[in-house]
CSV table of C-alpha atoms and ligand atoms in Angstrom, one decimal:
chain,number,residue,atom,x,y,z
A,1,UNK,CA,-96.8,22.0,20.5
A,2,UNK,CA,-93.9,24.2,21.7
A,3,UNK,CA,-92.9,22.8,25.2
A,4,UNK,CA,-90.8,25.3,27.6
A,5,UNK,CA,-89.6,23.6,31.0
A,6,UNK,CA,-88.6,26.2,32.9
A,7,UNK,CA,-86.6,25.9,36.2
A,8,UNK,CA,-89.4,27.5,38.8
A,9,UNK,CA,-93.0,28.4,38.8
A,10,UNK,CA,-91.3,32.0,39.1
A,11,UNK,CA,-89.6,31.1,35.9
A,12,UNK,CA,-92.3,29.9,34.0
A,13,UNK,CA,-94.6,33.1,34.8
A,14,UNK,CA,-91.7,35.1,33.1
A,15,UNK,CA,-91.7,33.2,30.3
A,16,UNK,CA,-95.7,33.2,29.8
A,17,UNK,CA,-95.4,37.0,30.9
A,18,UNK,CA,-92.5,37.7,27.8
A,19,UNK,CA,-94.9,36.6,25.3
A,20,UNK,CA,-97.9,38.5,26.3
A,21,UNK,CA,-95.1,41.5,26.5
A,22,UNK,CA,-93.7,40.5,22.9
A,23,UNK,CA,-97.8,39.8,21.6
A,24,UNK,CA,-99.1,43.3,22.7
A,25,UNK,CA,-95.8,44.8,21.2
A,26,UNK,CA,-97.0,43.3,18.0
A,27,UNK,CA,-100.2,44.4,17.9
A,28,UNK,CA,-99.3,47.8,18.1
A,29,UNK,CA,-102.2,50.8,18.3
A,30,UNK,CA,-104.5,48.3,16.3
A,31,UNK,CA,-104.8,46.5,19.1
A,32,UNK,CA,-105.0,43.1,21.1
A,33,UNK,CA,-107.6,40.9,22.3
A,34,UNK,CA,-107.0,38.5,24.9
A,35,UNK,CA,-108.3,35.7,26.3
A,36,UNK,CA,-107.7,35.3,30.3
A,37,UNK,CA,-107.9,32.1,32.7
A,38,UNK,CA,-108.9,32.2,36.2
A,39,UNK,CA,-107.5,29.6,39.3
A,40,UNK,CA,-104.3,30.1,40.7
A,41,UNK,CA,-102.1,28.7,37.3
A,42,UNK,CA,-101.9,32.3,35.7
A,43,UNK,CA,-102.2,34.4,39.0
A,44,UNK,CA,-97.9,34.8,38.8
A,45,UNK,CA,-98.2,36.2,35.5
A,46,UNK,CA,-100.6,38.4,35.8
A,47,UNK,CA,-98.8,39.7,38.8
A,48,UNK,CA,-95.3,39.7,36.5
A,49,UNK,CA,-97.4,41.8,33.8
A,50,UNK,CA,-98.7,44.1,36.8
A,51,UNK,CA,-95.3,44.6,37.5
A,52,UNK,CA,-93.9,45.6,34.1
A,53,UNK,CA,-96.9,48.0,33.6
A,54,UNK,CA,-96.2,49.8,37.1
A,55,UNK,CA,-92.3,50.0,36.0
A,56,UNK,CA,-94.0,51.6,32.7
A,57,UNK,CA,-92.6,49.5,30.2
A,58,UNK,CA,-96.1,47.5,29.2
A,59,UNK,CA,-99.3,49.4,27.9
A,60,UNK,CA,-102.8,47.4,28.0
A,61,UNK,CA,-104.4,50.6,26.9
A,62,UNK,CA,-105.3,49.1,23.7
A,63,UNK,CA,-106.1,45.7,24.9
A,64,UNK,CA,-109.9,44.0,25.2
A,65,UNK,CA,-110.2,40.5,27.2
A,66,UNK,CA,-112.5,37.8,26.8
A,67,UNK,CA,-112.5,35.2,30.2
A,68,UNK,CA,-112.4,32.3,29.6
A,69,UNK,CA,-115.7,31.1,32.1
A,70,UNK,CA,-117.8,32.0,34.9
A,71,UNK,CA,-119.6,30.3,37.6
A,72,UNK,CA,-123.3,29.7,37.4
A,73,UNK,CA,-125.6,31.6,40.4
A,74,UNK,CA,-123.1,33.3,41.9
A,75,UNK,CA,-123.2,37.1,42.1
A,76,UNK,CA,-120.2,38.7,39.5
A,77,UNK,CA,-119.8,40.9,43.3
A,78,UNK,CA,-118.7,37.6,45.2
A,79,UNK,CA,-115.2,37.5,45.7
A,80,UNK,CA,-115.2,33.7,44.1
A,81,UNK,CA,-117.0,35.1,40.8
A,82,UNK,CA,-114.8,35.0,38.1
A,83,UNK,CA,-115.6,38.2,36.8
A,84,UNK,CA,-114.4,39.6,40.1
A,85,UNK,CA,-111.2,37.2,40.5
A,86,UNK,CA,-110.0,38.6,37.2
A,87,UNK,CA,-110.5,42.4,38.1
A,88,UNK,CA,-108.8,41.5,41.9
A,89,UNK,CA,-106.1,39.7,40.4
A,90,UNK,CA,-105.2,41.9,37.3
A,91,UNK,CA,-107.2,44.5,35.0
A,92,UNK,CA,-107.5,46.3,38.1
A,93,UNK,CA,-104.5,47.2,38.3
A,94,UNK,CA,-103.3,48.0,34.9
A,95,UNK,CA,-104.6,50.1,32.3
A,96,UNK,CA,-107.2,47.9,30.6
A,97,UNK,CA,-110.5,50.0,29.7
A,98,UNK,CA,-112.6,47.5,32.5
A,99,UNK,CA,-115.7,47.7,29.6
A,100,UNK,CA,-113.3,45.8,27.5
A,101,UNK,CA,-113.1,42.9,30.2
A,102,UNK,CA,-116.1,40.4,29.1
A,103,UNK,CA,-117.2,37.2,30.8
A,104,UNK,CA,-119.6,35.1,30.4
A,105,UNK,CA,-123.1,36.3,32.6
A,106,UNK,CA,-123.8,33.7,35.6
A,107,UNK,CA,-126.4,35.7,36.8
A,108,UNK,CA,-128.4,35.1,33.7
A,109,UNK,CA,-131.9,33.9,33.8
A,110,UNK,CA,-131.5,31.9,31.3
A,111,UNK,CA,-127.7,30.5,31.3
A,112,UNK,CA,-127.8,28.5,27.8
A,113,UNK,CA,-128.9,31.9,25.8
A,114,UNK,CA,-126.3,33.6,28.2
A,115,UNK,CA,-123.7,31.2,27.0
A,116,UNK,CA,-124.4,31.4,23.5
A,117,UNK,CA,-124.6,35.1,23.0
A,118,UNK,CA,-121.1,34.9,24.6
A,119,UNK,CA,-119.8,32.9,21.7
A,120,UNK,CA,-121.5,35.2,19.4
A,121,UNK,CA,-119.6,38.3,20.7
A,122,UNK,CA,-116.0,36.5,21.0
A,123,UNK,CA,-116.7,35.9,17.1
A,124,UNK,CA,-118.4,39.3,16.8
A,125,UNK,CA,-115.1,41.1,17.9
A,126,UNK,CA,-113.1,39.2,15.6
A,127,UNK,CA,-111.7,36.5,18.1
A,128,UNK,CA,-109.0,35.9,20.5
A,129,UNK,CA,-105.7,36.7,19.2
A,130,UNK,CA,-103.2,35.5,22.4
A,131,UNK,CA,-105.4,33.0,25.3
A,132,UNK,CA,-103.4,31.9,28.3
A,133,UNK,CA,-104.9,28.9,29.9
A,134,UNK,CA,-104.3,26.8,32.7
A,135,UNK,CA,-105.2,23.0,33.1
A,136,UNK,CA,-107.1,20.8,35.7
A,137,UNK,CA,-106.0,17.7,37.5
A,138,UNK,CA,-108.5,15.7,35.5
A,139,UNK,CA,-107.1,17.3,31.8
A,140,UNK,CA,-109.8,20.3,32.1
A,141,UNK,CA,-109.7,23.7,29.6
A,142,UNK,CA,-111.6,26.1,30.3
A,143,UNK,CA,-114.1,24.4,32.3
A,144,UNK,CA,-114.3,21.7,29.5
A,145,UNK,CA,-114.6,18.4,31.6
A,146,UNK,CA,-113.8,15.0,30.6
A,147,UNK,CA,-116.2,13.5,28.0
A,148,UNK,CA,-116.5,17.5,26.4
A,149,UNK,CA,-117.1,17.5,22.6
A,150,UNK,CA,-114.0,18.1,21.0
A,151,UNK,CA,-115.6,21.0,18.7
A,152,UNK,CA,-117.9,22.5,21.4
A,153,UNK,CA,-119.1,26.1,21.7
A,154,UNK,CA,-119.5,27.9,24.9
A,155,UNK,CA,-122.1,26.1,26.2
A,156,UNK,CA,-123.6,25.3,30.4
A,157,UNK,CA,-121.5,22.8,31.9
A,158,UNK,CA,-121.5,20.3,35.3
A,159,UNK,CA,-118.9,20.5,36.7
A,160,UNK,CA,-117.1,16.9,38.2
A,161,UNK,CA,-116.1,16.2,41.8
A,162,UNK,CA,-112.9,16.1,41.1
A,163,UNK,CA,-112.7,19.9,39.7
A,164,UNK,CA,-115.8,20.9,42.5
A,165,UNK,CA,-113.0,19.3,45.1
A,166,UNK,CA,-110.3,21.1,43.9
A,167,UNK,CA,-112.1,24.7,43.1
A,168,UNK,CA,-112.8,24.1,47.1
A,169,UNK,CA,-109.6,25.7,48.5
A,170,UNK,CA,-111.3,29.4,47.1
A,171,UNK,CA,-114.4,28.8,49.0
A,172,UNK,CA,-115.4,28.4,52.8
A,173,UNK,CA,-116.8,24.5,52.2
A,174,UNK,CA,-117.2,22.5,49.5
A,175,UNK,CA,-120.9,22.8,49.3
A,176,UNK,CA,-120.4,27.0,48.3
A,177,UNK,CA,-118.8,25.5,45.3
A,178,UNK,CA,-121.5,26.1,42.5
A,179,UNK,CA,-121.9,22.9,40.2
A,180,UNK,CA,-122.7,24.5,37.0
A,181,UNK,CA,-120.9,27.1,35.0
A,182,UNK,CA,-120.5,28.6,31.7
A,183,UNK,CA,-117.7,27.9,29.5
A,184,UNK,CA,-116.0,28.4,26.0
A,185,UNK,CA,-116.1,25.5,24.2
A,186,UNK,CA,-112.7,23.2,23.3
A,187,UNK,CA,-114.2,24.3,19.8
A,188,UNK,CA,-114.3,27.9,20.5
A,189,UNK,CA,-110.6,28.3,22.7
A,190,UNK,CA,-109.4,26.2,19.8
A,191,UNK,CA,-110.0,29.7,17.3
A,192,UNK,CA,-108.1,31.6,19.5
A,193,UNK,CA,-104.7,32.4,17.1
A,194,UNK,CA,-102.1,31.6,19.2
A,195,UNK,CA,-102.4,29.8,22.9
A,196,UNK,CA,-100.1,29.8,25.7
A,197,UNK,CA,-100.9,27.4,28.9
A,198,UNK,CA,-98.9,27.2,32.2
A,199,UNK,CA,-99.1,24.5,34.8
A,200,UNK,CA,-96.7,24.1,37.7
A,201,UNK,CA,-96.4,21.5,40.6
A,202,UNK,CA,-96.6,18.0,40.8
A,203,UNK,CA,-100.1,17.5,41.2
A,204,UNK,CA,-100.4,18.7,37.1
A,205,UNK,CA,-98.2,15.8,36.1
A,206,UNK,CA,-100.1,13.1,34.6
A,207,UNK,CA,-102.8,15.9,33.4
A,208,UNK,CA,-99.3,17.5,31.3
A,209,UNK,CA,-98.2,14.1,30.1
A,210,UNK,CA,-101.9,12.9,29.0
A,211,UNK,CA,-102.3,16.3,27.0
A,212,UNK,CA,-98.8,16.5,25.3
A,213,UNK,CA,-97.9,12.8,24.7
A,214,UNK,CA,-101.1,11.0,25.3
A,215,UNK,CA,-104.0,10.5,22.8
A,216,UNK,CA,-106.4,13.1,21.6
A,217,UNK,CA,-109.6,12.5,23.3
A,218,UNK,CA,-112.5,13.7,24.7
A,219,UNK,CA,-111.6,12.2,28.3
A,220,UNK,CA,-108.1,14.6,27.8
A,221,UNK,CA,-110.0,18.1,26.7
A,222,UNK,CA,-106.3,19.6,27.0
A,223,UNK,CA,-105.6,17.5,24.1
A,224,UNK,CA,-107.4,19.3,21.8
A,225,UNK,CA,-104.7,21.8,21.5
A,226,UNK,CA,-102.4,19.4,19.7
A,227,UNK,CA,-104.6,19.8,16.9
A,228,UNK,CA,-103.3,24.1,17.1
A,229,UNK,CA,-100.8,25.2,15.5
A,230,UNK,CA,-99.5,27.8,17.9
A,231,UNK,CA,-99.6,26.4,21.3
A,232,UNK,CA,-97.2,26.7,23.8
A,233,UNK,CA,-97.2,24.7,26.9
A,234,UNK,CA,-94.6,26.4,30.0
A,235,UNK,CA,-93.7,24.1,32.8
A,236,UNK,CA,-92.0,24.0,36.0
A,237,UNK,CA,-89.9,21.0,36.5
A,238,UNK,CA,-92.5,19.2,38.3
A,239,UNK,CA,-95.5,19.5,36.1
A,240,UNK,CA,-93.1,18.4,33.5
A,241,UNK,CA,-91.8,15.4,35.9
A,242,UNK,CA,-94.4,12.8,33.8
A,243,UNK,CA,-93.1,13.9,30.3
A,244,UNK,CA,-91.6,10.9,28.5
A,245,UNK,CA,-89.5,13.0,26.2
A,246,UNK,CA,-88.7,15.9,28.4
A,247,UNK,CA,-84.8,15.8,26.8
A,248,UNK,CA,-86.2,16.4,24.0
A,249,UNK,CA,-88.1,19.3,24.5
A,250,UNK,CA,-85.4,20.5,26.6
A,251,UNK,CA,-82.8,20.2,23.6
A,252,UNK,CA,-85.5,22.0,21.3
A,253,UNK,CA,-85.2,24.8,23.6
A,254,UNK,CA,-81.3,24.4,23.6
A,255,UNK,CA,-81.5,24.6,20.0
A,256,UNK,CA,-83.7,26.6,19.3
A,257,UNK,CA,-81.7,30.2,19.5
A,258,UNK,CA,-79.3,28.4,16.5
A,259,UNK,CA,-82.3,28.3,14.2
A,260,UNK,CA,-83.4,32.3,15.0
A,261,UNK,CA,-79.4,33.6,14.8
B,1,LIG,C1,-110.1,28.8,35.0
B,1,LIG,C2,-110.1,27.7,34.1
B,1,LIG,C3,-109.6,26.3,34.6
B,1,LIG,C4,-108.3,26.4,35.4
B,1,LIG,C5,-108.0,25.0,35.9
B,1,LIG,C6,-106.7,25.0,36.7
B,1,LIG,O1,-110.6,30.0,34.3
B,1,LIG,O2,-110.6,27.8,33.1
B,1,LIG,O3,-109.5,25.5,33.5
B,1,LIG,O4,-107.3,26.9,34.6
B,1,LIG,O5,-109.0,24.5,36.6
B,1,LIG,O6,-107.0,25.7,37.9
B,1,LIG,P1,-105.8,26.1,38.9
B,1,LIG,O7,-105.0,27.1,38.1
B,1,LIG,O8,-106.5,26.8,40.0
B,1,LIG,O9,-105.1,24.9,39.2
């Protein structure tokens, strides 16, 4: 894992902006696929890549996006439905083809055929080539709780009441907070070629430590991604606070421009 501890939260959505900016430059005309995170982690970015497309430097033109999950029962027009979050928060407001925007369906009638026609059609467009994700309290991806199956597929999940207690600050109580959703599986995010996950603020801490320096285990889902080779993990100084070897990673990052000269 490539670890960037970056000064502020405002830092550390310009450095998970740049390499979006520098991914979507790479791609070129032939074209990018990305993988998008709801919740308030990646909302700086996607108003830092909102910016740099209305100065006209960045193009999503030829960009397609997969979400990453979606809320079980509630309406894609609610303003809490993920599918509506990501449009208010970003493709709106750049020049993404909105057809190109998939999430899973919450409406479905039948949510486990939902789910896994989902999976099909991430695999079916020749996978995710940047995801950015953010991280839960409890060590969450995606909506992959503790206890998820370290290869799973997208799949119907419950959520805990941990993650139903802290999804309530979107919603008017805690009891509009659906229980179920649908989301890619640590198995299916783990396919995605190269990962980049932001967390900021104290309250990420022990979540940060567990996944980078802790063991990989189901009761962690975030540490499933030490077993990618291309994951990088930005941090503001507080999510980073718990971090045994933060020198480290901070002299990596010191180094780092001697080894690229
Ligand atoms: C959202 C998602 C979740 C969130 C996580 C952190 O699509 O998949 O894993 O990234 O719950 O939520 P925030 O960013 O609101 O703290």
């Amino acid at each position: 894992m490539e670890i960037v501890i970056a000064s502020t939260p405002e830092d550390a959505a310009r450095i998970v902006a740049d390499r979006f900016e520098q991914a979507i430059a790479a791609a070129g005309e032939k074209g990018i696929t990305l993988g998008l995170a709801t919740g308030s982690s990646p909302v700086a970015t996607y108003q830092e890549l909102i910016r740099r497309h209305q100065a006209g430097g960045l193009s999503f033109a030829h960009a397609r996006a997969f979400l990453l999950d979606e809320y079980v029962g509630l309406p894609r027009a609610h303003e809490q439905s993920y599918y509506r979050f990501i449009r208010d928060q970003f493709t709106a407001h750049v020049d993404i083809d909105d057809a190109g925007v998939l999430s899973p369906n919450g409406e479905a009638a039948d949510p486990v055929a939902a789910a896994a026609a989902y999976d099909a059609a991430i695999g079916e467009a020749g996978g995710v080539d940047l995801q950015i994700l953010g991280i839960g309290s409890n060590g969450h991806i995606g909506f992959n709780e503790p206890t998820s199956s370290l290869s799973s597929r997208t799949r119907v999940k419950t959520l805990t009441r941990r993650t139903v207690e802290d999804n309530a600050r979107f919603f008017d109580t805690v009891d509009q907070v659906p229980v179920h959703v649908i989301t890619q599986g640590l198995g299916t995010i783990g396919e995605a070629r190269r990962i980049v996950l932001i967390a900021t603020g104290e309250g990420k801490a022990d979540a940060v430590a567990a996944m980078v320096e802790g063991a990989l285990s189901a009761f962690c889902p975030a540490s499933s991604l030490q077993l990618h080779p291309a994951v990088t993990v930005v941090l503001d100084e507080a999510a980073a606070s718990k971090l045994e070897n933060a020198d480290y990673y901070r002299f990596i990052q010191e180094e780092r421009p001697r080894l690229t000269r």
